[in-house]
Amino acid sequence: MKFKVNSYHFKLLRDYERLSAFKEAIDDYAESCEGNKSPDGEMVAFDLGCGSGVLSYFACPHMDKVIAIELNNSSYQLAKENLKEFDKIQVFNDDILSFDFSKLNEKADLIICEMLDTALIDEEEVPVLNHAKKYLKEDGKIIPEGILNSAEAVFMNNHFIQYEDDEYSPVYIALGDSMIYSEFDFLDDIDCNFSAMVDLKIFDKKELNEIGFEEEISKERYEKFSFKDNFNIKENKLKINGIKLTSFTKLNENLICGPTPMLNPSMLVPIEEIEVSCGDSVRIKLEYVMGGGVETIKTEVLDIIHN
Ligand SMILES: C[S@@+](CC[C@H](N)C(=O)[O-])C[C@H]1O[C@@H](n2cnc3c(N)ncnc32)[C@H](O)[C@@H]1O
């Protein structure tokens, strides 16, 4: 099947890892329903933020009806065109946040919603699901099921928020372990205002040696960091000025997908520059609004805990 797409949806379709993760989760769902169809007969899926319509297309063979909703008018036109052969799929051009699901007169067995963004900050996955899941049947499922978010301490060259995508990858040095700081199940009601204390563990000398910190990293790429001024391992001094946020999408209980270029590429967030020692822990306060955009991100260094 050939999809008509604009340049954004072309990139989304070209990201095979992202697509195959969603396809596998939809097929797994269908397999789990075999011989176990909805008691009221019809199997209904909502595809929220359907874009080009690709996920409705994946769901269609397994469902009796697919309701696809898209805010952007030109993407909606593409989805209408791409899905016109499929009588089971209805496409709406609407904002899901104000969409009146009650007019459909039926609830969903399955909600598919790929409005993901790193840590769920810049897209409306959480507010959209908070609204739509009132129209999910009691034993209904959501794809993806949830998300896990991790943070690690870094020293970064630019002091602004940057995604680690294909085109303009930021230059940074990871200086600590990646710690899971939050986990969400999309069946729960989620407060969009996120706030957490995150303890970032800085590598100790042994770990720095293992990653070849002085020999490998100091060589070429990181000269621009004034390496010698910022990292003096002999004197046990390092600087950090950022955190790297990484999200892992839990498509179902057996399928977790890490970042891909178009699905939650890791995000570098600046923090106040501080000097630490190898093996320290740094406690930061991290706040943002899920669905509120990256401008809602706030960080504050609260404490440095010496080893
Ligand atoms: C990451 S894209 C995913 C598109 C498609 N589902 C896919 O997997 O290729 C998210 C889509 O959600 C749409 N969207 C974002 N906010 C929306 C809202 N409030 N209501 C409806 N659609 C929305 C965007 O326009 C975009 O097409």
Coordinates of C-alpha atoms and ligand atoms in Angstrom, one line a residue:
M1 CA 0.0 0.0 0.0
K2 CA 1.3 3.5 -0.9
F3 CA 0.7 6.3 1.4
K4 CA 0.4 10.0 0.4
V5 CA 2.3 12.0 2.9
N6 CA 3.7 15.4 3.6
S7 CA 7.4 15.7 4.7
Y8 CA 6.7 15.3 8.4
H9 CA 4.6 12.2 7.9
F10 CA 7.2 10.9 5.4
K11 CA 9.8 11.0 8.2
L12 CA 7.4 9.2 10.5
L13 CA 6.7 6.5 7.9
R14 CA 10.4 6.1 7.1
D15 CA 11.2 5.4 10.8
Y16 CA 10.7 1.6 10.4
E17 CA 11.6 0.8 14.0
R18 CA 8.8 3.1 15.2
L19 CA 6.3 1.6 12.8
S20 CA 7.2 -2.0 13.4
A21 CA 6.9 -1.5 17.1
F22 CA 3.3 -0.2 16.7
K23 CA 2.5 -2.9 14.1
E24 CA 3.7 -5.6 16.4
A25 CA 1.8 -4.2 19.4
I26 CA -1.4 -4.0 17.3
D27 CA -0.9 -7.6 16.0
D28 CA -0.2 -8.8 19.6
Y29 CA -3.5 -7.2 20.7
A30 CA -5.4 -8.9 17.9
E31 CA -3.9 -12.2 18.8
S32 CA -4.8 -11.8 22.5
C33 CA -8.4 -11.1 21.4
E34 CA -8.8 -14.2 19.2
G35 CA -11.9 -16.2 20.4
N36 CA -12.5 -13.5 22.9
K37 CA -14.4 -10.8 21.0
S38 CA -16.2 -7.9 22.7
P39 CA -19.3 -9.2 24.5
D40 CA -21.4 -6.6 22.6
G41 CA -20.2 -7.8 19.3
E42 CA -18.4 -5.0 17.5
M43 CA -14.6 -4.5 18.1
V44 CA -13.9 -0.8 18.0
A45 CA -10.6 1.1 17.9
F46 CA -9.9 4.8 18.2
D47 CA -6.7 6.0 16.4
L48 CA -6.0 9.4 18.1
G49 CA -3.8 11.8 16.1
C50 CA -4.0 9.5 13.1
G51 CA -1.7 11.6 10.9
S52 CA -1.4 9.8 7.5
G53 CA -3.6 7.0 8.8
V54 CA -0.9 4.4 9.0
L55 CA -1.9 3.0 12.4
S56 CA -5.6 2.8 11.4
Y57 CA -4.5 0.8 8.4
F58 CA -2.6 -1.6 10.7
A59 CA -5.6 -2.0 13.0
C60 CA -8.3 -2.2 10.3
P61 CA -8.0 -6.0 9.5
H62 CA -8.5 -6.9 13.2
M63 CA -11.4 -4.5 14.1
D64 CA -15.0 -4.0 13.0
K65 CA -14.7 -0.3 13.2
V66 CA -11.8 2.2 13.4
I67 CA -12.5 5.9 14.4
A68 CA -9.5 8.0 13.3
I69 CA -9.2 11.6 14.5
E70 CA -6.7 14.2 13.3
L71 CA -6.4 17.9 14.2
N72 CA -4.3 19.1 11.3
N73 CA -6.5 19.7 8.2
S74 CA -3.9 18.8 5.6
S75 CA -2.9 15.6 7.5
Y76 CA -6.6 14.8 7.8
Q77 CA -7.0 15.2 4.0
L78 CA -4.1 12.7 3.5
A79 CA -5.6 10.2 5.9
K80 CA -9.0 10.5 4.2
E81 CA -7.4 9.8 0.8
N82 CA -5.1 7.0 2.1
L83 CA -7.9 5.2 3.9
K84 CA -10.8 5.8 1.4
E85 CA -10.9 2.1 0.3
F86 CA -11.6 1.0 3.9
D87 CA -15.3 1.2 4.7
K88 CA -14.6 0.2 8.4
I89 CA -12.5 3.4 9.0
Q90 CA -14.2 6.8 9.7
V91 CA -11.9 9.8 9.7
F92 CA -12.7 13.0 11.7
N93 CA -10.9 16.4 11.4
D94 CA -11.1 17.6 15.1
D95 CA -9.2 18.5 18.2
I96 CA -9.4 15.5 20.4
L97 CA -9.3 17.6 23.5
S98 CA -12.7 19.0 22.7
F99 CA -14.0 16.0 20.7
D100 CA -17.4 14.9 21.8
F101 CA -16.9 11.1 22.0
S102 CA -20.4 10.6 23.3
K103 CA -21.8 11.3 19.8
L104 CA -20.2 8.1 18.6
N105 CA -22.6 6.1 20.8
E106 CA -19.9 3.5 21.3
K107 CA -16.8 3.0 23.4
A108 CA -13.5 1.7 22.2
D109 CA -12.0 -1.8 22.9
L110 CA -8.7 -0.3 21.9
I111 CA -7.2 3.2 21.9
I112 CA -4.1 3.7 19.8
C113 CA -2.4 7.0 20.4
E114 CA 1.0 8.0 19.1
M115 CA 1.3 11.5 20.3
L116 CA 4.5 10.7 22.1
D117 CA 7.3 13.0 22.8
T118 CA 10.3 12.7 25.1
A119 CA 9.0 12.5 28.7
L120 CA 5.6 13.4 27.1
I121 CA 6.3 17.1 27.4
D122 CA 5.9 18.5 23.9
E123 CA 2.9 16.5 22.6
E124 CA -0.6 16.0 24.0
E125 CA -0.5 12.3 24.8
V126 CA -1.5 12.7 28.4
P127 CA -4.3 15.4 28.2
V128 CA -5.7 13.5 25.1
L129 CA -5.7 10.2 26.9
N130 CA -7.1 11.7 30.1
H131 CA -10.1 12.9 28.0
A132 CA -10.5 10.0 25.6
K133 CA -10.2 7.1 28.0
K134 CA -13.6 7.9 29.5
Y135 CA -14.8 6.3 26.3
L136 CA -12.7 3.1 26.6
K137 CA -14.6 0.0 27.6
E138 CA -13.9 -1.3 31.1
D139 CA -11.5 -4.0 29.9
G140 CA -10.2 -1.9 27.0
K141 CA -6.5 -1.5 26.2
I142 CA -4.3 1.4 25.2
I143 CA -1.3 1.2 22.8
P144 CA 1.1 2.2 24.0
E145 CA 0.4 1.0 27.5
G146 CA 2.8 3.5 29.2
I147 CA 6.2 5.1 29.3
L148 CA 9.3 5.0 31.5
N149 CA 11.6 8.1 31.7
S150 CA 15.2 8.2 32.6
A151 CA 17.7 11.0 33.4
E152 CA 21.5 11.1 33.4
A153 CA 24.1 13.9 34.1
V154 CA 25.9 15.4 31.2
F155 CA 28.2 18.2 30.1
M156 CA 26.8 19.7 26.9
N157 CA 28.2 22.2 24.4
N158 CA 25.0 24.2 23.8
H159 CA 23.1 25.7 26.7
F160 CA 19.6 25.2 25.3
I161 CA 17.2 22.4 25.0
Q162 CA 18.1 20.1 22.1
Y163 CA 16.8 16.7 20.8
E164 CA 19.3 14.0 19.9
D165 CA 17.9 13.3 16.5
D166 CA 19.6 12.5 13.2
E167 CA 20.0 15.9 11.8
Y168 CA 21.4 18.2 14.5
S169 CA 22.7 15.9 17.3
P170 CA 24.0 17.9 20.2
V171 CA 27.6 17.3 21.4
Y172 CA 27.7 16.2 25.0
I173 CA 29.6 13.9 27.4
A174 CA 27.5 11.5 29.6
L175 CA 28.9 11.8 33.1
G176 CA 26.7 9.5 35.1
D177 CA 24.3 6.5 35.3
S178 CA 20.9 6.7 33.6
M179 CA 18.2 6.6 36.3
I180 CA 14.6 5.8 35.8
Y181 CA 12.8 8.8 37.5
S182 CA 9.2 8.2 36.4
E183 CA 6.9 5.6 35.0
F184 CA 3.3 6.0 33.8
D185 CA 0.5 3.6 32.9
F186 CA -1.8 5.3 30.4
L187 CA -4.9 3.5 32.0
D188 CA -4.3 5.7 35.1
D189 CA -5.5 9.3 35.3
I190 CA -2.3 11.3 35.0
D191 CA -1.7 14.7 36.4
C192 CA -0.1 16.8 33.6
N193 CA 1.9 18.8 36.1
F194 CA 5.0 16.8 36.7
S195 CA 7.4 17.4 39.6
A196 CA 10.1 15.1 40.9
M197 CA 13.4 15.1 42.9
V198 CA 15.9 13.2 40.7
D199 CA 19.1 11.9 42.1
L200 CA 21.8 11.8 39.5
K201 CA 24.7 9.5 40.2
I202 CA 28.0 10.7 38.8
F203 CA 30.5 8.1 37.5
D204 CA 33.3 7.2 39.9
K205 CA 36.9 7.0 38.8
K206 CA 36.6 3.3 38.0
E207 CA 33.6 3.8 35.8
L208 CA 35.3 6.8 34.0
N209 CA 38.3 4.6 33.3
E210 CA 36.0 1.9 31.9
I211 CA 34.5 4.2 29.4
G212 CA 38.0 5.5 28.4
F213 CA 37.1 9.0 29.6
E214 CA 40.6 10.5 29.5
E215 CA 42.1 8.5 26.6
E216 CA 39.1 8.2 24.2
I217 CA 36.9 11.1 25.0
S218 CA 39.4 13.8 25.5
K219 CA 41.0 13.2 22.1
E220 CA 39.2 15.1 19.3
R221 CA 35.5 15.6 19.5
Y222 CA 35.4 17.2 22.8
E223 CA 38.2 19.7 22.5
K224 CA 35.5 22.4 22.2
F225 CA 34.7 21.7 25.9
S226 CA 38.0 23.1 27.1
F227 CA 38.5 19.6 28.4
K228 CA 41.3 20.3 30.7
D229 CA 39.5 23.2 32.4
N230 CA 36.3 21.3 33.0
F231 CA 37.5 17.8 33.7
N232 CA 40.4 17.1 36.0
I233 CA 40.1 13.5 37.0
K234 CA 43.4 13.4 38.8
E235 CA 42.1 16.1 41.1
N236 CA 38.7 14.4 41.2
K237 CA 36.9 17.4 39.6
L238 CA 34.2 17.3 37.0
K239 CA 31.6 19.8 35.8
I240 CA 28.1 19.1 34.8
N241 CA 25.7 21.5 33.1
G242 CA 22.8 19.4 31.8
I243 CA 20.7 16.3 32.0
K244 CA 19.8 13.9 29.3
L245 CA 16.2 12.7 29.3
T246 CA 15.4 9.4 27.6
S247 CA 12.0 7.8 27.2
F248 CA 11.2 4.1 26.7
T249 CA 7.8 3.4 25.2
K250 CA 6.0 0.5 26.7
L251 CA 3.9 -0.7 23.8
N252 CA 2.6 -3.7 25.7
E253 CA 3.9 -5.8 28.6
N254 CA 6.4 -7.6 26.4
L255 CA 7.5 -4.8 24.0
I256 CA 9.5 -1.8 25.1
C257 CA 10.9 0.5 22.4
G258 CA 13.8 2.9 23.1
P259 CA 14.3 6.2 21.3
T260 CA 14.2 6.1 17.5
P261 CA 14.7 9.3 15.3
M262 CA 10.9 10.0 15.2
L263 CA 9.9 8.4 18.5
N264 CA 11.1 10.2 21.6
P265 CA 14.7 11.0 20.6
S266 CA 16.6 11.8 23.8
M267 CA 16.5 15.4 25.0
L268 CA 19.3 17.4 26.5
V269 CA 18.2 20.0 29.1
P270 CA 20.5 22.6 30.5
I271 CA 20.9 22.9 34.3
E272 CA 23.0 25.3 36.4
E273 CA 26.7 24.5 35.9
I274 CA 28.2 22.9 39.0
E275 CA 31.5 21.3 40.0
V276 CA 31.2 17.8 41.3
S277 CA 33.6 15.0 42.4
C278 CA 33.7 11.5 40.8
G279 CA 31.2 9.3 42.5
D280 CA 29.0 12.2 43.9
S281 CA 25.2 12.2 43.6
V282 CA 23.4 15.4 42.5
R283 CA 19.8 16.0 43.6
I284 CA 17.8 18.1 41.2
K285 CA 14.2 19.2 41.1
L286 CA 12.7 18.6 37.7
E287 CA 9.3 20.1 36.7
Y288 CA 7.3 20.3 33.5
V289 CA 3.8 20.2 32.2
M290 CA 3.1 17.1 30.1
G291 CA 1.5 18.4 26.9
G292 CA 2.6 21.9 27.9
G293 CA 5.7 22.2 25.7
V294 CA 9.4 22.3 26.4
E295 CA 9.2 25.9 27.7
T296 CA 7.5 24.5 30.8
I297 CA 10.7 22.6 31.8
K298 CA 12.2 23.9 35.1
T299 CA 15.3 22.5 36.8
E300 CA 16.9 23.4 40.1
V301 CA 20.1 21.9 41.6
L302 CA 19.2 21.2 45.3
D303 CA 22.1 19.3 46.7
I304 CA 25.4 17.6 45.9
I305 CA 25.9 14.5 48.0
H306 CA 29.5 13.5 48.4
N307 CA 30.4 9.9 48.2
Ligands
LIG1 C1 3.4 11.8 16.1 S1 2.1 12.1 15.0 C2 1.6 10.5 14.7 C3 0.8 10.3 13.4 C4 0.4 8.8 13.1 N1 -0.5 8.3 14.2 C5 1.6 8.0 13.0 O1 1.8 7.1 13.9 O2 2.3 8.1 12.0 C6 0.9 12.8 16.0 C7 -0.3 13.4 15.3 O3 -1.3 13.8 16.3 C8 -1.9 15.0 15.7 N2 -2.4 15.8 16.9 C9 -1.7 16.4 17.8 N3 -2.6 17.0 18.8 C10 -3.8 16.7 18.4 C11 -5.1 16.9 18.9 N4 -5.3 17.7 20.0 N5 -6.2 16.4 18.3 C12 -6.1 15.6 17.2 N6 -4.9 15.3 16.6 C13 -3.8 15.8 17.2 C14 -0.8 15.7 15.0 O4 -1.3 16.6 14.1 C15 -0.1 14.6 14.3 O5 -0.5 14.3 13.1

